[in-house]
Amino acid sequence: MWYVIEGFDAPDALSRRLAARPAHVARLEALRDCGRLLLAGPCPAIDAEDPGPAGFSGSLIVAEFASLEEAKAWAQADPYVEAGVYARVEVRPFRKVLP
């Protein structure tokens, strides 16, 4: 089943985000390579493709896992969680309809 993983950035997390990004992206690439990643990306804190020092308000991932528990465990092991980038993470089931 598909699951939405939404991480909400802590205040002033940009430097921690940038430092943890390579490890974070590597995990996403592993999901992609297994055909289990629908989409992933950050949410700019301002209305701009490159928010610069404004940073990001969080991230959104839609990926396939065997269960909600597995999705939650994967999300909690994310380098952004370990680095304190995310203040909180929500994981919930997702049903893809379109496209």
PDB file of N, CA and C in Angstrom:
ATOM      1  N   MET A   1       0.842  -1.173   0.000  1.00  0.00           N
ATOM      2  CA  MET A   1       0.000   0.000   0.000  1.00  0.00           C
ATOM      3  C   MET A   1       0.889   1.239   0.000  1.00  0.00           C
ATOM      4  N   TRP A   2       0.351   2.315  -0.542  1.00  0.00           N
ATOM      5  CA  TRP A   2       1.053   3.595  -0.547  1.00  0.00           C
ATOM      6  C   TRP A   2       0.815   4.315   0.780  1.00  0.00           C
ATOM      7  N   TYR A   3       1.836   5.090   1.202  1.00  0.00           N
ATOM      8  CA  TYR A   3       1.751   5.876   2.421  1.00  0.00           C
ATOM      9  C   TYR A   3       2.333   7.262   2.180  1.00  0.00           C
ATOM     10  N   VAL A   4       1.677   8.267   2.750  1.00  0.00           N
ATOM     11  CA  VAL A   4       2.192   9.631   2.745  1.00  0.00           C
ATOM     12  C   VAL A   4       3.024   9.801   4.005  1.00  0.00           C
ATOM     13  N   ILE A   5       4.231  10.277   3.818  1.00  0.00           N
ATOM     14  CA  ILE A   5       5.108  10.615   4.936  1.00  0.00           C
ATOM     15  C   ILE A   5       5.352  12.115   4.836  1.00  0.00           C
ATOM     16  N   GLU A   6       4.890  12.847   5.819  1.00  0.00           N
ATOM     17  CA  GLU A   6       5.055  14.287   5.797  1.00  0.00           C
ATOM     18  C   GLU A   6       5.875  14.716   7.006  1.00  0.00           C
ATOM     19  N   GLY A   7       7.020  15.313   6.713  1.00  0.00           N
ATOM     20  CA  GLY A   7       7.889  15.828   7.760  1.00  0.00           C
ATOM     21  C   GLY A   7       7.742  17.329   7.849  1.00  0.00           C
ATOM     22  N   PHE A   8       7.657  17.848   9.055  1.00  0.00           N
ATOM     23  CA  PHE A   8       7.506  19.278   9.294  1.00  0.00           C
ATOM     24  C   PHE A   8       8.793  19.794   9.940  1.00  0.00           C
ATOM     25  N   ASP A   9       9.454  20.722   9.257  1.00  0.00           N
ATOM     26  CA  ASP A   9      10.745  21.204   9.727  1.00  0.00           C
ATOM     27  C   ASP A   9      10.660  21.940  11.056  1.00  0.00           C
ATOM     28  N   ALA A  10      11.677  21.737  11.872  1.00  0.00           N
ATOM     29  CA  ALA A  10      11.859  22.497  13.109  1.00  0.00           C
ATOM     30  C   ALA A  10      12.343  23.900  12.736  1.00  0.00           C
ATOM     31  N   PRO A  11      12.197  24.856  13.630  1.00  0.00           N
ATOM     32  CA  PRO A  11      12.725  26.196  13.360  1.00  0.00           C
ATOM     33  C   PRO A  11      14.245  26.148  13.134  1.00  0.00           C
ATOM     34  N   ASP A  12      14.694  26.967  12.203  1.00  0.00           N
ATOM     35  CA  ASP A  12      16.133  27.096  11.922  1.00  0.00           C
ATOM     36  C   ASP A  12      16.804  25.769  11.592  1.00  0.00           C
ATOM     37  N   ALA A  13      16.132  24.943  10.815  1.00  0.00           N
ATOM     38  CA  ALA A  13      16.652  23.606  10.495  1.00  0.00           C
ATOM     39  C   ALA A  13      17.452  23.554   9.201  1.00  0.00           C
ATOM     40  N   LEU A  14      17.579  24.659   8.482  1.00  0.00           N
ATOM     41  CA  LEU A  14      18.186  24.615   7.152  1.00  0.00           C
ATOM     42  C   LEU A  14      19.597  24.042   7.157  1.00  0.00           C
ATOM     43  N   SER A  15      20.449  24.458   8.073  1.00  0.00           N
ATOM     44  CA  SER A  15      21.824  23.950   8.077  1.00  0.00           C
ATOM     45  C   SER A  15      21.851  22.446   8.376  1.00  0.00           C
ATOM     46  N   ARG A  16      20.983  21.980   9.276  1.00  0.00           N
ATOM     47  CA  ARG A  16      20.913  20.545   9.577  1.00  0.00           C
ATOM     48  C   ARG A  16      20.363  19.778   8.382  1.00  0.00           C
ATOM     49  N   ARG A  17      19.388  20.370   7.693  1.00  0.00           N
ATOM     50  CA  ARG A  17      18.804  19.762   6.490  1.00  0.00           C
ATOM     51  C   ARG A  17      19.879  19.572   5.424  1.00  0.00           C
ATOM     52  N   LEU A  18      20.657  20.618   5.176  1.00  0.00           N
ATOM     53  CA  LEU A  18      21.684  20.539   4.139  1.00  0.00           C
ATOM     54  C   LEU A  18      22.750  19.499   4.486  1.00  0.00           C
ATOM     55  N   ALA A  19      23.111  19.407   5.760  1.00  0.00           N
ATOM     56  CA  ALA A  19      24.129  18.437   6.183  1.00  0.00           C
ATOM     57  C   ALA A  19      23.636  16.997   6.050  1.00  0.00           C
ATOM     58  N   ALA A  20      22.364  16.754   6.340  1.00  0.00           N
ATOM     59  CA  ALA A  20      21.811  15.394   6.311  1.00  0.00           C
ATOM     60  C   ALA A  20      21.256  15.007   4.943  1.00  0.00           C
ATOM     61  N   ARG A  21      21.198  15.948   4.011  1.00  0.00           N
ATOM     62  CA  ARG A  21      20.544  15.702   2.722  1.00  0.00           C
ATOM     63  C   ARG A  21      21.117  14.518   1.947  1.00  0.00           C
ATOM     64  N   PRO A  22      22.444  14.360   1.818  1.00  0.00           N
ATOM     65  CA  PRO A  22      22.941  13.218   1.033  1.00  0.00           C
ATOM     66  C   PRO A  22      22.439  11.863   1.548  1.00  0.00           C
ATOM     67  N   ALA A  23      22.427  11.665   2.846  1.00  0.00           N
ATOM     68  CA  ALA A  23      21.949  10.396   3.409  1.00  0.00           C
ATOM     69  C   ALA A  23      20.444  10.259   3.223  1.00  0.00           C
ATOM     70  N   HIS A  24      19.717  11.355   3.371  1.00  0.00           N
ATOM     71  CA  HIS A  24      18.260  11.355   3.173  1.00  0.00           C
ATOM     72  C   HIS A  24      17.929  10.969   1.726  1.00  0.00           C
ATOM     73  N   VAL A  25      18.594  11.602   0.776  1.00  0.00           N
ATOM     74  CA  VAL A  25      18.334  11.333  -0.643  1.00  0.00           C
ATOM     75  C   VAL A  25      18.728   9.903  -1.007  1.00  0.00           C
ATOM     76  N   ALA A  26      19.788   9.389  -0.430  1.00  0.00           N
ATOM     77  CA  ALA A  26      20.211   8.013  -0.714  1.00  0.00           C
ATOM     78  C   ALA A  26      19.119   7.013  -0.339  1.00  0.00           C
ATOM     79  N   ARG A  27      18.438   7.237   0.769  1.00  0.00           N
ATOM     80  CA  ARG A  27      17.342   6.339   1.167  1.00  0.00           C
ATOM     81  C   ARG A  27      16.185   6.425   0.186  1.00  0.00           C
ATOM     82  N   LEU A  28      15.894   7.648  -0.286  1.00  0.00           N
ATOM     83  CA  LEU A  28      14.831   7.822  -1.275  1.00  0.00           C
ATOM     84  C   LEU A  28      15.199   7.153  -2.598  1.00  0.00           C
ATOM     85  N   GLU A  29      16.444   7.270  -2.996  1.00  0.00           N
ATOM     86  CA  GLU A  29      16.891   6.621  -4.230  1.00  0.00           C
ATOM     87  C   GLU A  29      16.778   5.104  -4.124  1.00  0.00           C
ATOM     88  N   ALA A  30      17.022   4.562  -2.949  1.00  0.00           N
ATOM     89  CA  ALA A  30      16.873   3.111  -2.753  1.00  0.00           C
ATOM     90  C   ALA A  30      15.411   2.698  -2.942  1.00  0.00           C
ATOM     91  N   LEU A  31      14.482   3.488  -2.405  1.00  0.00           N
ATOM     92  CA  LEU A  31      13.056   3.201  -2.626  1.00  0.00           C
ATOM     93  C   LEU A  31      12.714   3.300  -4.109  1.00  0.00           C
ATOM     94  N   ARG A  32      13.209   4.349  -4.753  1.00  0.00           N
ATOM     95  CA  ARG A  32      12.962   4.536  -6.186  1.00  0.00           C
ATOM     96  C   ARG A  32      13.479   3.340  -6.992  1.00  0.00           C
ATOM     97  N   ASP A  33      14.683   2.908  -6.675  1.00  0.00           N
ATOM     98  CA  ASP A  33      15.300   1.817  -7.417  1.00  0.00           C
ATOM     99  C   ASP A  33      14.542   0.503  -7.259  1.00  0.00           C
ATOM    100  N   CYS A  34      13.793   0.370  -6.174  1.00  0.00           N
ATOM    101  CA  CYS A  34      12.944  -0.810  -5.945  1.00  0.00           C
ATOM    102  C   CYS A  34      11.536  -0.624  -6.505  1.00  0.00           C
ATOM    103  N   GLY A  35      11.272   0.528  -7.116  1.00  0.00           N
ATOM    104  CA  GLY A  35       9.949   0.801  -7.660  1.00  0.00           C
ATOM    105  C   GLY A  35       8.912   1.136  -6.611  1.00  0.00           C
ATOM    106  N   ARG A  36       9.360   1.603  -5.436  1.00  0.00           N
ATOM    107  CA  ARG A  36       8.432   1.856  -4.325  1.00  0.00           C
ATOM    108  C   ARG A  36       8.257   3.334  -4.001  1.00  0.00           C
ATOM    109  N   LEU A  37       8.792   4.225  -4.838  1.00  0.00           N
ATOM    110  CA  LEU A  37       8.675   5.650  -4.582  1.00  0.00           C
ATOM    111  C   LEU A  37       7.797   6.294  -5.641  1.00  0.00           C
ATOM    112  N   LEU A  38       6.705   6.901  -5.220  1.00  0.00           N
ATOM    113  CA  LEU A  38       5.807   7.593  -6.139  1.00  0.00           C
ATOM    114  C   LEU A  38       6.281   9.025  -6.352  1.00  0.00           C
ATOM    115  N   LEU A  39       6.600   9.718  -5.254  1.00  0.00           N
ATOM    116  CA  LEU A  39       7.136  11.079  -5.349  1.00  0.00           C
ATOM    117  C   LEU A  39       7.770  11.472  -4.034  1.00  0.00           C
ATOM    118  N   ALA A  40       8.647  12.465  -4.114  1.00  0.00           N
ATOM    119  CA  ALA A  40       9.295  12.981  -2.916  1.00  0.00           C
ATOM    120  C   ALA A  40       9.837  14.365  -3.213  1.00  0.00           C
ATOM    121  N   GLY A  41       9.781  15.231  -2.228  1.00  0.00           N
ATOM    122  CA  GLY A  41      10.363  16.553  -2.399  1.00  0.00           C
ATOM    123  C   GLY A  41      10.096  17.439  -1.214  1.00  0.00           C
ATOM    124  N   PRO A  42      10.857  18.546  -1.157  1.00  0.00           N
ATOM    125  CA  PRO A  42      10.699  19.498  -0.067  1.00  0.00           C
ATOM    126  C   PRO A  42       9.625  20.532  -0.369  1.00  0.00           C
ATOM    127  N   CYS A  43       9.140  21.174   0.687  1.00  0.00           N
ATOM    128  CA  CYS A  43       8.160  22.258   0.580  1.00  0.00           C
ATOM    129  C   CYS A  43       8.876  23.557   0.941  1.00  0.00           C
ATOM    130  N   PRO A  44       9.144  24.426  -0.050  1.00  0.00           N
ATOM    131  CA  PRO A  44       9.806  25.693   0.263  1.00  0.00           C
ATOM    132  C   PRO A  44       8.994  26.504   1.272  1.00  0.00           C
ATOM    133  N   ALA A  45       9.693  27.204   2.150  1.00  0.00           N
ATOM    134  CA  ALA A  45       9.030  28.012   3.170  1.00  0.00           C
ATOM    135  C   ALA A  45       8.406  29.270   2.583  1.00  0.00           C
ATOM    136  N   ILE A  46       8.836  29.640   1.371  1.00  0.00           N
ATOM    137  CA  ILE A  46       8.266  30.797   0.678  1.00  0.00           C
ATOM    138  C   ILE A  46       7.887  30.358  -0.733  1.00  0.00           C
ATOM    139  N   ASP A  47       7.152  31.193  -1.429  1.00  0.00           N
ATOM    140  CA  ASP A  47       6.686  30.872  -2.777  1.00  0.00           C
ATOM    141  C   ASP A  47       7.809  31.101  -3.790  1.00  0.00           C
ATOM    142  N   ALA A  48       8.775  30.175  -3.790  1.00  0.00           N
ATOM    143  CA  ALA A  48       9.923  30.277  -4.679  1.00  0.00           C
ATOM    144  C   ALA A  48      10.504  28.889  -4.903  1.00  0.00           C
ATOM    145  N   GLU A  49      10.960  28.642  -6.111  1.00  0.00           N
ATOM    146  CA  GLU A  49      11.603  27.361  -6.425  1.00  0.00           C
ATOM    147  C   GLU A  49      12.824  27.151  -5.529  1.00  0.00           C
ATOM    148  N   ASP A  50      13.633  28.206  -5.372  1.00  0.00           N
ATOM    149  CA  ASP A  50      14.796  28.176  -4.489  1.00  0.00           C
ATOM    150  C   ASP A  50      14.544  29.179  -3.370  1.00  0.00           C
ATOM    151  N   PRO A  51      14.191  28.716  -2.183  1.00  0.00           N
ATOM    152  CA  PRO A  51      13.837  29.645  -1.102  1.00  0.00           C
ATOM    153  C   PRO A  51      15.035  30.306  -0.434  1.00  0.00           C
ATOM    154  N   GLY A  52      16.250  29.926  -0.824  1.00  0.00           N
ATOM    155  CA  GLY A  52      17.440  30.517  -0.222  1.00  0.00           C
ATOM    156  C   GLY A  52      17.443  30.347   1.281  1.00  0.00           C
ATOM    157  N   PRO A  53      17.821  31.389   2.012  1.00  0.00           N
ATOM    158  CA  PRO A  53      17.920  31.261   3.467  1.00  0.00           C
ATOM    159  C   PRO A  53      16.584  31.071   4.177  1.00  0.00           C
ATOM    160  N   ALA A  54      15.465  31.292   3.476  1.00  0.00           N
ATOM    161  CA  ALA A  54      14.149  31.034   4.092  1.00  0.00           C
ATOM    162  C   ALA A  54      13.977  29.551   4.373  1.00  0.00           C
ATOM    163  N   GLY A  55      14.657  28.713   3.586  1.00  0.00           N
ATOM    164  CA  GLY A  55      14.631  27.279   3.813  1.00  0.00           C
ATOM    165  C   GLY A  55      13.318  26.623   3.431  1.00  0.00           C
ATOM    166  N   PHE A  56      12.988  25.590   4.166  1.00  0.00           N
ATOM    167  CA  PHE A  56      11.851  24.740   3.837  1.00  0.00           C
ATOM    168  C   PHE A  56      10.949  24.564   5.056  1.00  0.00           C
ATOM    169  N   SER A  57       9.678  24.328   4.785  1.00  0.00           N
ATOM    170  CA  SER A  57       8.730  24.093   5.885  1.00  0.00           C
ATOM    171  C   SER A  57       8.585  22.605   6.180  1.00  0.00           C
ATOM    172  N   GLY A  58       9.083  21.773   5.273  1.00  0.00           N
ATOM    173  CA  GLY A  58       8.997  20.335   5.463  1.00  0.00           C
ATOM    174  C   GLY A  58       9.209  19.592   4.170  1.00  0.00           C
ATOM    175  N   SER A  59       8.797  18.328   4.154  1.00  0.00           N
ATOM    176  CA  SER A  59       8.958  17.456   2.993  1.00  0.00           C
ATOM    177  C   SER A  59       7.760  16.530   2.875  1.00  0.00           C
ATOM    178  N   LEU A  60       7.539  16.068   1.658  1.00  0.00           N
ATOM    179  CA  LEU A  60       6.462  15.119   1.387  1.00  0.00           C
ATOM    180  C   LEU A  60       7.034  13.931   0.620  1.00  0.00           C
ATOM    181  N   ILE A  61       6.707  12.746   1.082  1.00  0.00           N
ATOM    182  CA  ILE A  61       7.122  11.505   0.429  1.00  0.00           C
ATOM    183  C   ILE A  61       5.888  10.636   0.291  1.00  0.00           C
ATOM    184  N   VAL A  62       5.706  10.030  -0.877  1.00  0.00           N
ATOM    185  CA  VAL A  62       4.675   9.016  -1.062  1.00  0.00           C
ATOM    186  C   VAL A  62       5.408   7.763  -1.535  1.00  0.00           C
ATOM    187  N   ALA A  63       5.351   6.725  -0.709  1.00  0.00           N
ATOM    188  CA  ALA A  63       6.093   5.506  -0.994  1.00  0.00           C
ATOM    189  C   ALA A  63       5.282   4.278  -0.593  1.00  0.00           C
ATOM    190  N   GLU A  64       5.675   3.148  -1.133  1.00  0.00           N
ATOM    191  CA  GLU A  64       4.975   1.886  -0.885  1.00  0.00           C
ATOM    192  C   GLU A  64       5.673   1.090   0.207  1.00  0.00           C
ATOM    193  N   PHE A  65       4.870   0.617   1.165  1.00  0.00           N
ATOM    194  CA  PHE A  65       5.360  -0.222   2.258  1.00  0.00           C
ATOM    195  C   PHE A  65       4.356  -1.344   2.491  1.00  0.00           C
ATOM    196  N   ALA A  66       4.785  -2.384   3.171  1.00  0.00           N
ATOM    197  CA  ALA A  66       3.924  -3.534   3.444  1.00  0.00           C
ATOM    198  C   ALA A  66       2.854  -3.222   4.483  1.00  0.00           C
ATOM    199  N   SER A  67       3.130  -2.225   5.347  1.00  0.00           N
ATOM    200  CA  SER A  67       2.172  -1.904   6.410  1.00  0.00           C
ATOM    201  C   SER A  67       2.427  -0.489   6.915  1.00  0.00           C
ATOM    202  N   LEU A  68       1.463   0.024   7.646  1.00  0.00           N
ATOM    203  CA  LEU A  68       1.614   1.333   8.273  1.00  0.00           C
ATOM    204  C   LEU A  68       2.776   1.314   9.262  1.00  0.00           C
ATOM    205  N   GLU A  69       2.911   0.239   9.990  1.00  0.00           N
ATOM    206  CA  GLU A  69       4.001   0.122  10.961  1.00  0.00           C
ATOM    207  C   GLU A  69       5.359   0.184  10.266  1.00  0.00           C
ATOM    208  N   GLU A  70       5.483  -0.482   9.116  1.00  0.00           N
ATOM    209  CA  GLU A  70       6.744  -0.452   8.370  1.00  0.00           C
ATOM    210  C   GLU A  70       7.029   0.960   7.859  1.00  0.00           C
ATOM    211  N   ALA A  71       6.008   1.642   7.368  1.00  0.00           N
ATOM    212  CA  ALA A  71       6.178   3.014   6.882  1.00  0.00           C
ATOM    213  C   ALA A  71       6.609   3.937   8.026  1.00  0.00           C
ATOM    214  N   LYS A  72       5.994   3.781   9.191  1.00  0.00           N
ATOM    215  CA  LYS A  72       6.363   4.608  10.339  1.00  0.00           C
ATOM    216  C   LYS A  72       7.801   4.332  10.784  1.00  0.00           C
ATOM    217  N   ALA A  73       8.192   3.078  10.795  1.00  0.00           N
ATOM    218  CA  ALA A  73       9.555   2.724  11.190  1.00  0.00           C
ATOM    219  C   ALA A  73      10.568   3.306  10.204  1.00  0.00           C
ATOM    220  N   TRP A  74      10.258   3.217   8.911  1.00  0.00           N
ATOM    221  CA  TRP A  74      11.146   3.780   7.889  1.00  0.00           C
ATOM    222  C   TRP A  74      11.262   5.285   8.089  1.00  0.00           C
ATOM    223  N   ALA A  75      10.149   5.957   8.327  1.00  0.00           N
ATOM    224  CA  ALA A  75      10.155   7.405   8.509  1.00  0.00           C
ATOM    225  C   ALA A  75      10.956   7.811   9.745  1.00  0.00           C
ATOM    226  N   GLN A  76      10.821   7.068  10.831  1.00  0.00           N
ATOM    227  CA  GLN A  76      11.536   7.415  12.057  1.00  0.00           C
ATOM    228  C   GLN A  76      13.047   7.199  11.937  1.00  0.00           C
ATOM    229  N   ALA A  77      13.475   6.366  10.994  1.00  0.00           N
ATOM    230  CA  ALA A  77      14.904   6.117  10.792  1.00  0.00           C
ATOM    231  C   ALA A  77      15.516   7.084   9.786  1.00  0.00           C
ATOM    232  N   ASP A  78      14.747   8.050   9.308  1.00  0.00           N
ATOM    233  CA  ASP A  78      15.249   8.992   8.307  1.00  0.00           C
ATOM    234  C   ASP A  78      16.351   9.870   8.892  1.00  0.00           C
ATOM    235  N   PRO A  79      17.395  10.138   8.124  1.00  0.00           N
ATOM    236  CA  PRO A  79      18.464  11.021   8.601  1.00  0.00           C
ATOM    237  C   PRO A  79      17.971  12.410   9.012  1.00  0.00           C
ATOM    238  N   TYR A  80      16.895  12.891   8.409  1.00  0.00           N
ATOM    239  CA  TYR A  80      16.354  14.191   8.818  1.00  0.00           C
ATOM    240  C   TYR A  80      15.772  14.126  10.228  1.00  0.00           C
ATOM    241  N   VAL A  81      15.212  13.002  10.611  1.00  0.00           N
ATOM    242  CA  VAL A  81      14.712  12.835  11.978  1.00  0.00           C
ATOM    243  C   VAL A  81      15.900  12.787  12.935  1.00  0.00           C
ATOM    244  N   GLU A  82      16.886  11.986  12.582  1.00  0.00           N
ATOM    245  CA  GLU A  82      18.067  11.828  13.438  1.00  0.00           C
ATOM    246  C   GLU A  82      18.827  13.140  13.619  1.00  0.00           C
ATOM    247  N   ALA A  83      18.834  14.001  12.577  1.00  0.00           N
ATOM    248  CA  ALA A  83      19.561  15.272  12.629  1.00  0.00           C
ATOM    249  C   ALA A  83      18.745  16.403  13.252  1.00  0.00           C
ATOM    250  N   GLY A  84      17.470  16.139  13.585  1.00  0.00           N
ATOM    251  CA  GLY A  84      16.638  17.166  14.175  1.00  0.00           C
ATOM    252  C   GLY A  84      16.080  18.159  13.169  1.00  0.00           C
ATOM    253  N   VAL A  85      16.055  17.767  11.892  1.00  0.00           N
ATOM    254  CA  VAL A  85      15.462  18.630  10.862  1.00  0.00           C
ATOM    255  C   VAL A  85      13.956  18.702  11.070  1.00  0.00           C
ATOM    256  N   TYR A  86      13.332  17.549  11.257  1.00  0.00           N
ATOM    257  CA  TYR A  86      11.885  17.505  11.422  1.00  0.00           C
ATOM    258  C   TYR A  86      11.501  17.665  12.890  1.00  0.00           C
ATOM    259  N   ALA A  87      10.557  18.560  13.132  1.00  0.00           N
ATOM    260  CA  ALA A  87       9.987  18.700  14.473  1.00  0.00           C
ATOM    261  C   ALA A  87       8.981  17.585  14.718  1.00  0.00           C
ATOM    262  N   ARG A  88       8.309  17.177  13.627  1.00  0.00           N
ATOM    263  CA  ARG A  88       7.361  16.063  13.734  1.00  0.00           C
ATOM    264  C   ARG A  88       7.179  15.432  12.357  1.00  0.00           C
ATOM    265  N   VAL A  89       6.741  14.179  12.377  1.00  0.00           N
ATOM    266  CA  VAL A  89       6.506  13.417  11.150  1.00  0.00           C
ATOM    267  C   VAL A  89       5.145  12.753  11.266  1.00  0.00           C
ATOM    268  N   GLU A  90       4.355  12.865  10.205  1.00  0.00           N
ATOM    269  CA  GLU A  90       3.063  12.182  10.140  1.00  0.00           C
ATOM    270  C   GLU A  90       3.108  11.162   9.018  1.00  0.00           C
ATOM    271  N   VAL A  91       2.561   9.987   9.278  1.00  0.00           N
ATOM    272  CA  VAL A  91       2.501   8.913   8.286  1.00  0.00           C
ATOM    273  C   VAL A  91       1.064   8.429   8.218  1.00  0.00           C
ATOM    274  N   ARG A  92       0.530   8.379   7.000  1.00  0.00           N
ATOM    275  CA  ARG A  92      -0.845   7.912   6.845  1.00  0.00           C
ATOM    276  C   ARG A  92      -1.012   7.206   5.512  1.00  0.00           C
ATOM    277  N   PRO A  93      -1.985   6.304   5.416  1.00  0.00           N
ATOM    278  CA  PRO A  93      -2.235   5.580   4.175  1.00  0.00           C
ATOM    279  C   PRO A  93      -2.647   6.547   3.060  1.00  0.00           C
ATOM    280  N   PHE A  94      -2.347   6.140   1.827  1.00  0.00           N
ATOM    281  CA  PHE A  94      -2.656   6.949   0.646  1.00  0.00           C
ATOM    282  C   PHE A  94      -3.172   6.031  -0.444  1.00  0.00           C
ATOM    283  N   ARG A  95      -4.226   6.465  -1.092  1.00  0.00           N
ATOM    284  CA  ARG A  95      -4.778   5.694  -2.218  1.00  0.00           C
ATOM    285  C   ARG A  95      -4.636   6.527  -3.477  1.00  0.00           C
ATOM    286  N   LYS A  96      -3.767   6.094  -4.364  1.00  0.00           N
ATOM    287  CA  LYS A  96      -3.541   6.814  -5.617  1.00  0.00           C
ATOM    288  C   LYS A  96      -4.713   6.596  -6.556  1.00  0.00           C
ATOM    289  N   VAL A  97      -5.236   7.681  -7.103  1.00  0.00           N
ATOM    290  CA  VAL A  97      -6.334   7.617  -8.053  1.00  0.00           C
ATOM    291  C   VAL A  97      -5.896   8.121  -9.421  1.00  0.00           C
ATOM    292  N   LEU A  98      -5.262   9.280  -9.471  1.00  0.00           N
ATOM    293  CA  LEU A  98      -4.809   9.875 -10.731  1.00  0.00           C
ATOM    294  C   LEU A  98      -3.378  10.348 -10.602  1.00  0.00           C
ATOM    295  N   PRO A  99      -2.615  10.473 -11.597  1.00  0.00           N
ATOM    296  CA  PRO A  99      -2.862   9.962 -12.946  1.00  0.00           C
ATOM    297  C   PRO A  99      -2.672   8.468 -12.992  1.00  0.00           C
TER     298      PRO A  99
END
